[in-house]
Amino acid sequence: MAQYVKKDDDRDEEAEYSPFSGIEKGAVLQEARVFNDPQLDSRRCSQVITKLLYLLNQGDTFTKVEATEVFFSVTKLFQSKDIGLRRMVYLIIKELSPSADEVIIVTSSLMKDMNSKTDVYRANAIRVLCRITDGTLLTQIERYLKQAIVDKNPVVASAALVSGIHLLQTNPEIVKRWSNEVQEAVQSRAALVQFHALGLLHQIRQNDRLAVSKLVTSLTKGTVRSPLAQCLLIRYTSQVIRESSMNSQPGDRPFYDYLESCLRHKSEMVIFEAARAITELSGVTSRELTPAITVLQLFLSSSKPVLRFAAVRTLNKVAMTQPMAVTTCNIDMESLISDQNRSIATLAITTLLKTGNESGVDRLMKQITNFMSDIADEFKIVVVDAIRSLCLKFPLKFRTLMNFLSNILREEGGFEYKKAIVDSIVTIIRDIPDAKEGGLLHLCEFIEDCEFTYLSTQILHFLGIEGPKTADPSKFIRYIYNRVILENATVRASAVSTLAKFGAMVDSLKPRIFVLLRRCLYDNDDEVRDRATLYLNTLGGDGSVVETDKDVKEFLFGSLDLPLVNLETSLKNYEPSDEPFDINSVSREVKSQPFAEKKAQAKKPTGLGAPPAGPTSTVDTYEKLLLSIPEFSSFGQLFKSSAPVELTEAETEYAVNVVKHIFDKYVVFQYNCTNTIPEQLLENVTIVVDASEAEEFEELATKPLKSLPYDTPGQTFVAFEKPEGVPSIGKFSNVLRFIVKEVDPSTGEAEEDGVEDEYQLEEFEVVASDYMLKVGVSNFRNAWESLSPDFERVDEYGLGPRESLKEAVNTVINLLGMQPCEGTEVVAANSRSHTCLLSGVYIGNVKVLVRLSFGVDGAKEVAMKLAVRSEDELVSDAIHELVAN
């Protein structure tokens, strides 16, 4: 008895032990020689195969010779009649994936097993044959596979159907011929056979929308018995509903009755699948939701954790778009706050925070307080985000919620968790004016003990913006100066900047700020001393740095509307001279490299045809190139260069793309050409451009490319003149014209005589977004308020039916060519409304800010409110005209 107790005590240690630990490939390959013994030891052979499988699954690779030797040795085991060993042989053959010439050796044995009277042999032989065979052999065994699909033994039938699912990826034409047999298998009484048959039949028909609709129509009449197959059918039905909703009238929803009937199924998985499908329906109404919510409410009190988790997670998603529909479940979810499964408890809390009413906030926060100490940071972040949303929903409860956030901010936690809390407090301060002073004090108390430098500097930066606007700004000075005394150099420098902002904004504090800044002149860090010196001169008003109070505030509070990468590049390229560095010379364009272009770089050289890697600014590179060409040197400052637009298909004999360079009065098209034919040399390469569909453009100059050898990128240019300062648009047709000379492969020399030839390229367009630079702003709200409301233009537009709100948002962003701000380009799943903030610089260096408000109705009709502010009313009008057209 003592031995059994001892064994239980050591159970954890035994669980960590692996019988395969320490085995080496060489030793196992030596052991594999037992496969060649005249008298086979089935048990020993099975153990060796198990070790080989373990090595393969751990990532060990066998050389071609090793794999071949093991494969040939394994084939000798077919002579054994041991069923267990035979199944191991099937597994190792599948894993070794023999080559075509080796497959022939086992084909006869496997086909023999496929027609065996032993069902286990038949099923496994089918799986192995379909895994290792090619299209030629597949046609030979196709007849057997068709028979196996309708076999009376469910194991054999399932093996054939699963093999069909895999083969559909490599040999679709052959598998599609099995439709009749698969359709017959769908009527099978065996649960797994029906499940696999339905999955295969849907994959065969998935590209034929009408065929899928007919399949769903026939099966929803009650011929599916398998719960697994029923779940598949519910998913296919949801797909048909989604596709048909685009063409049907509002309120007309086919197959909804079927989904509702599945809520009364005896299988829990079918009930849940149907409930989830109903909640995810596009434009689902409260009446349609009610039966699904009722079923999910019953699952909340289930004894099975998986059902409780599934139900609360689904309700959490519903609460994002229709919180009122979930309020009936609040009492049941409150009981889940103390659930042993922390994932369930977290979801219950976040759902309650979305669906609760104002009167229940205090009670809910008391329950959450005890819960927070028991969960991991990742769950805490979810709760914090939900509390922020609740505070914005019920602004009168900000004190309760702010105190809760302040308390958990002082508790133990990692960086991401603390950052989520700080971000939430900052959001509440910005959106609820009454919360400003108390919220800032909470942040000041936090930085007294904050161990994260990044958070301390961000809080100090925010304090410098919002602190001076409070009723009593002086109360924050002590907290800020303590950071100058007690913190590391990075935080001390940030605190100096914050003190200066208080001095600039609050005249009564200026003498006190002067005293504190002078103390900072004796700091042991260069950055801190330099900042203190700069701000003393700035605030002192001696004219050495700035001239007016307005200049002081712009210097301290103005947003840096420059991409930091561009600023860094310009500073690195600046050569010390008598002329000071001019920040206006830094490009304001935000350049991102398209994914397709990144893939293409692996295949062909980029030259100047794509944005260069690293910190080098693309605009600077292009500008230097264009200024070096005499024909273009007088065009002035380059405003923008577009991303390359491909004018040829991939893998063609000539690769050409175009970059559109926009000047105030001119447009230069840079054609990047690559010759991909080794036996040819191209000379006098030009692009003949047809601008008949671009009436405002007049061709001005052409710069041909003298020579284009194999695989060496080159550029040819065409320049057009357009009305000055006008965002002219148009379509351009292109023909690549050149003289081609044959190249001797042995010597690499080209023939003297060539032949004139030409190659048709794709068309491209100059569009309105080519005249807009993507320039971000650090604080959109401040930037918006800094622009005059006199130049604001607001209007509403109908965007028509769209696949989703996300698609509508992306379409407008791409149309305007502006930079999304503060992550507002991300649209929440199932969201019915969204606000997007954009910023940019229009041709003529006019700053533009845009607020987009989207809404979608049940018929997926999207409406949009567009508000534009800029430094020029004509530009605001132009943005609206662009959208209207």
PDB file of C-alpha atoms in Angstrom, residues 693-695 697 728-732 764-767 771:
ATOM      1  CA  GLU A 693      -7.558  61.025 -71.880  1.00  0.00           C
ATOM      2  CA  ALA A 694      -5.620  63.585 -69.811  1.00  0.00           C
ATOM      3  CA  GLU A 695      -6.639  66.870 -71.404  1.00  0.00           C
ATOM      4  CA  PHE A 697      -1.518  67.591 -69.422  1.00  0.00           C
ATOM      5  CA  SER A 728      -5.244  67.662 -62.614  1.00  0.00           C
ATOM      6  CA  ILE A 729      -6.221  64.033 -63.229  1.00  0.00           C
ATOM      7  CA  GLY A 730      -6.174  61.793 -66.296  1.00  0.00           C
ATOM      8  CA  LYS A 731      -5.433  58.375 -67.817  1.00  0.00           C
ATOM      9  CA  PHE A 732      -2.211  57.555 -69.696  1.00  0.00           C
ATOM     10  CA  PHE A 764      -2.224  54.054 -65.351  1.00  0.00           C
ATOM     11  CA  GLU A 765      -3.933  57.136 -63.944  1.00  0.00           C
ATOM     12  CA  VAL A 766      -3.000  60.303 -62.112  1.00  0.00           C
ATOM     13  CA  VAL A 767      -5.680  60.572 -59.434  1.00  0.00           C
ATOM     14  CA  TYR A 771      -1.741  65.478 -54.788  1.00  0.00           C
TER      15      TYR A 771
END
